[in-house]
Coordinates of C-alpha atoms in Angstrom, one line a residue:
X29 CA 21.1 -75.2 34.0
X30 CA 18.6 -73.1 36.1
X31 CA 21.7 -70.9 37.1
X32 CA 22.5 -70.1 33.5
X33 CA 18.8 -69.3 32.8
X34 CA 18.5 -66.8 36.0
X35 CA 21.6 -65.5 34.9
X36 CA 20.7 -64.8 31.4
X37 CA 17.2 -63.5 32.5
X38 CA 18.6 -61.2 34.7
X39 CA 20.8 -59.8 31.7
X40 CA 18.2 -59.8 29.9
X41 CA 16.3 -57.0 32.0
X42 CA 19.2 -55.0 32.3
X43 CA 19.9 -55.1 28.6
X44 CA 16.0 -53.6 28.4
X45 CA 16.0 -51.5 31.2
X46 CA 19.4 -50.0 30.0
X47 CA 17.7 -49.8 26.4
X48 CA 14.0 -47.9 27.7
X49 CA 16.9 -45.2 29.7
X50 CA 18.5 -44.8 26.2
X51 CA 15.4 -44.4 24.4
X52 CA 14.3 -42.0 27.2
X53 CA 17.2 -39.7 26.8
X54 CA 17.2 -39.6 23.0
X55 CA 13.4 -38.5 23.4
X56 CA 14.5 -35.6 25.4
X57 CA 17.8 -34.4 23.3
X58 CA 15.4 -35.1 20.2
X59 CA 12.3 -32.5 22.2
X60 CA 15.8 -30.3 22.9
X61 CA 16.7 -30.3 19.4
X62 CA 13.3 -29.6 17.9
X63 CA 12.9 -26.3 20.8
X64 CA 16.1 -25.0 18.9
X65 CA 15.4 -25.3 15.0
X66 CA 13.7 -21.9 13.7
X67 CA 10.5 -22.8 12.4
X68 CA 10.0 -22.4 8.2
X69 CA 9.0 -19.2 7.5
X70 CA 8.9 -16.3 4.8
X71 CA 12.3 -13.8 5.7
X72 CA 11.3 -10.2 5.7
X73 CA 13.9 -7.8 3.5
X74 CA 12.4 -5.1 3.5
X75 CA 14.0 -1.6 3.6
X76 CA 11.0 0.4 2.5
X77 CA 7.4 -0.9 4.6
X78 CA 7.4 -3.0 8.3
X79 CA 5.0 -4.9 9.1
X80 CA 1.9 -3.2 10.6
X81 CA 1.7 -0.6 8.6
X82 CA -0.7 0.8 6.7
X83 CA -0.3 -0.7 3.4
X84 CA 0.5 1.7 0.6
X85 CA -3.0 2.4 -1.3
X86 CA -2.8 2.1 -5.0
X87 CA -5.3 1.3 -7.9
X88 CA -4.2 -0.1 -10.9
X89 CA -5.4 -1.8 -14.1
X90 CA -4.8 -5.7 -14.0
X91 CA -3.7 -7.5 -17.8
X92 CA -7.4 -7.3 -18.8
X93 CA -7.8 -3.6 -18.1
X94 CA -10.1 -4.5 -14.9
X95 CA -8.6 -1.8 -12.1
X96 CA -7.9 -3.1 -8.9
X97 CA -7.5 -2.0 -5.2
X98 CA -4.1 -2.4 -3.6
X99 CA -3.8 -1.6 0.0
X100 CA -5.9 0.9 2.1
X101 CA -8.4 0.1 4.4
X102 CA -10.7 -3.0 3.1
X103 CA -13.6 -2.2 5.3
X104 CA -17.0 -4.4 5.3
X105 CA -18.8 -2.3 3.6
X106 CA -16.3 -2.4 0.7
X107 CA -15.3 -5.8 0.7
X108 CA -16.3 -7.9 3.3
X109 CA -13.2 -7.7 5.3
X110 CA -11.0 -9.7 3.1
X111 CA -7.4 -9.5 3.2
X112 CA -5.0 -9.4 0.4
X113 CA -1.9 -11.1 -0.6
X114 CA 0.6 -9.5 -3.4
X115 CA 2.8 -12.4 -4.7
X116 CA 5.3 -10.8 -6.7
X117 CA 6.5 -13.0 -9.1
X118 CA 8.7 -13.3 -12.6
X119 CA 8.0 -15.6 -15.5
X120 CA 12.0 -16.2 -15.6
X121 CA 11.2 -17.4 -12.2
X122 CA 11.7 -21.2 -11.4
X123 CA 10.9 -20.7 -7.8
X124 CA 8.0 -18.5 -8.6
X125 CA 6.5 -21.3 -11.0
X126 CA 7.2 -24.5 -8.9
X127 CA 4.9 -22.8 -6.3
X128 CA 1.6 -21.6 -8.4
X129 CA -0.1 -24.8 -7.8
X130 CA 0.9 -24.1 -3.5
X131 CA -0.8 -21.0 -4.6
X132 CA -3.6 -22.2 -6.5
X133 CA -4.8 -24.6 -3.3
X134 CA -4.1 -21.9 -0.8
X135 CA -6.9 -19.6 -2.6
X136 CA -9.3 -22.2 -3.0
X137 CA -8.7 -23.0 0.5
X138 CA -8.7 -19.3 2.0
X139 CA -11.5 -18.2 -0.6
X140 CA -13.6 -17.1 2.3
X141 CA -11.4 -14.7 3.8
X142 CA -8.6 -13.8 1.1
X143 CA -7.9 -12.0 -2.2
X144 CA -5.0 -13.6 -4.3
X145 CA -3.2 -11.2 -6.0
X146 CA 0.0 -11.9 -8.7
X147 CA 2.1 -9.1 -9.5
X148 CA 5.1 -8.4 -11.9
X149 CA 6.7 -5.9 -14.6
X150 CA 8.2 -5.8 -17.8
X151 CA 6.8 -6.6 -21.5
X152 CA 2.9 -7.2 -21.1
X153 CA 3.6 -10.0 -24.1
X154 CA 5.7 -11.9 -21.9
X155 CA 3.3 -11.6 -18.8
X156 CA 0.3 -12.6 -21.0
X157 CA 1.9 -15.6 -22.9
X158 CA 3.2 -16.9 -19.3
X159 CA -0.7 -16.7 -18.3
X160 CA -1.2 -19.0 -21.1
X161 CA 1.3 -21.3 -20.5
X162 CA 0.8 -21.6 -17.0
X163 CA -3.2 -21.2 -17.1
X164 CA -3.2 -18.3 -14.5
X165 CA -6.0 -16.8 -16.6
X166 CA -8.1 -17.1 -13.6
X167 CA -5.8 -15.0 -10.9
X168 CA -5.8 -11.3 -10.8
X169 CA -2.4 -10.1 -12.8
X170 CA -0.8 -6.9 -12.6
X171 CA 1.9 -5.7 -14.3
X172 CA 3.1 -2.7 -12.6
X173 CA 6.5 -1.8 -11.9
X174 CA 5.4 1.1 -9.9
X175 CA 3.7 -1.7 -7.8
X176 CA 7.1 -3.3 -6.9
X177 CA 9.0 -0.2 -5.9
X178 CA 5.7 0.9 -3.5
X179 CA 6.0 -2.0 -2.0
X180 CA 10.0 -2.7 -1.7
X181 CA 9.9 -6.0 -3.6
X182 CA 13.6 -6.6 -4.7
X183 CA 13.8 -10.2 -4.8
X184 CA 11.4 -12.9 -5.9
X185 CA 9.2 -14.5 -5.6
X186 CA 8.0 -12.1 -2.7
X187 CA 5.0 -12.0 -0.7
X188 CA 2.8 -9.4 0.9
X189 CA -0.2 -10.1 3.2
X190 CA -2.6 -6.7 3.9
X191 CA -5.2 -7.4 6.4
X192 CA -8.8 -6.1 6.4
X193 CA -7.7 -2.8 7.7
X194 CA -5.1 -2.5 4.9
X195 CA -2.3 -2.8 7.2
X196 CA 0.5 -5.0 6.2
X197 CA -0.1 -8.4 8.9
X198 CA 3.0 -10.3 6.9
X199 CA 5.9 -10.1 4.1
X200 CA 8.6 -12.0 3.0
X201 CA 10.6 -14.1 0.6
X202 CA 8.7 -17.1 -0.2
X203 CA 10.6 -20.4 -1.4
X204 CA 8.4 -22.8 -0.5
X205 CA 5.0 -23.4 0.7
X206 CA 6.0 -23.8 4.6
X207 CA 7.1 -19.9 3.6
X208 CA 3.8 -19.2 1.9
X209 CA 1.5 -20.6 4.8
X210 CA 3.8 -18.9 7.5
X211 CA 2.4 -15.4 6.0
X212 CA -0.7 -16.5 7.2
X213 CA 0.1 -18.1 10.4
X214 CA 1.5 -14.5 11.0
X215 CA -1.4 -13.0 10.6
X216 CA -3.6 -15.3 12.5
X217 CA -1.0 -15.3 15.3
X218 CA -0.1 -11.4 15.1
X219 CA 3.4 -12.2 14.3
X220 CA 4.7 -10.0 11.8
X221 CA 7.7 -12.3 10.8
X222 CA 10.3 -15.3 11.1
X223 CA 12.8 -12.7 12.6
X224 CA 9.5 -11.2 15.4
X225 CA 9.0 -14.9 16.6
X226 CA 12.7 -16.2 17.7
X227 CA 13.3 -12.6 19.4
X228 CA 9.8 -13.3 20.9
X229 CA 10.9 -16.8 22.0
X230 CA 14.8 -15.2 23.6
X231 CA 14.7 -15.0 27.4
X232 CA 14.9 -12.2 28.9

């Protein structure tokens, strides 16, 4: 009887020593695994501006005949510093309206530093009535399509971040809010875009 219980204690600790071996590889191939996926982020596309430049300077009247600054240099004694960020949208858009409220908490929680700016074309009455439907009334609209071709937007919704200096920190396609946030991580890390960061992470 005390043979069968050594025996079965000793078995025992195998089967847990084997099992802590297995849950220590799987921890590594899992650490492996998570070294390899690309992180979320908003895919640049665009043929027309790069990244760290100077963002195209333009002035333009928003919905409410209000005319606002696009691009150039938002020094301190203009503005404080802020940045901007264009989010070029449609109101035929389901992507573009499943992330207005993202949108709406990422400018009450970056109020200090940035300038949200939405930005579209076509019929004013359609822009205006999709303000009223989706109670944007508070955002800064523009309706420009003269905005949109500066700028190299051909696919929404689309997102351009200008620094301070008015130079263009981040851009990209933005499908989700892990893409909307990563415009800003870019900027506060000086990484332009998805694409900059995994040929910054290659070896050499």
């Amino acid at each position: 009887m005390v043979d069968v219980l050594i025996i079965s204690q000793i078995f025992l600790w195998i089967a847990v020593i084997a099992l802590g071996v297995l849950c220590f590889a799987l921890t590594r191939q899992i650490g492996v695994l998570y070294e390899r996926i690309a992180p979320a982020g908003a895919l640049s596309m665009n043929e027309t501006l790069k990244a760290g430049q100077m963002a195209p300077a333009i002035t333009l009247p928003d919905l409410t005949g209000q005319r606002v600054d696009i691009g150039g240099a938002r020094d301190k004694g203009r503005s404080d510093g802020r940045s901007q960020l264009l989010f070029f949208l449609s109101p035929d858009c389901p992507v573009c309206k499943s992330l207005l409220p993202a949108l709406r908490s990422l400018r009450t929680a970056e109020r200090d530093w940035l300038d949200v700016v939405l930005a579209s074309d076509g019929a004013a009455g359609a822009h205006r009535e999709f303000i009223r439907d989706q109670g944007l009334a508070d955002f800064v609209y523009i309706n420009s399509e003269h905005l949109g071709r500066q700028y190299g937007v051909s696919k929404l919704p689309y997102g351009v971040l200008i620094d301070e200096t008015g130079r263009i920190a981040a851009m990209g396609l933005v499908n989700s809010r892990e893409h909307l946030d990563s415009l800003l991580t870019a900027k506060h890390q000086g990484v332009h875009s998805i694409q900059d960061y995994l040929n910054r992470r290659k070896p050499a």
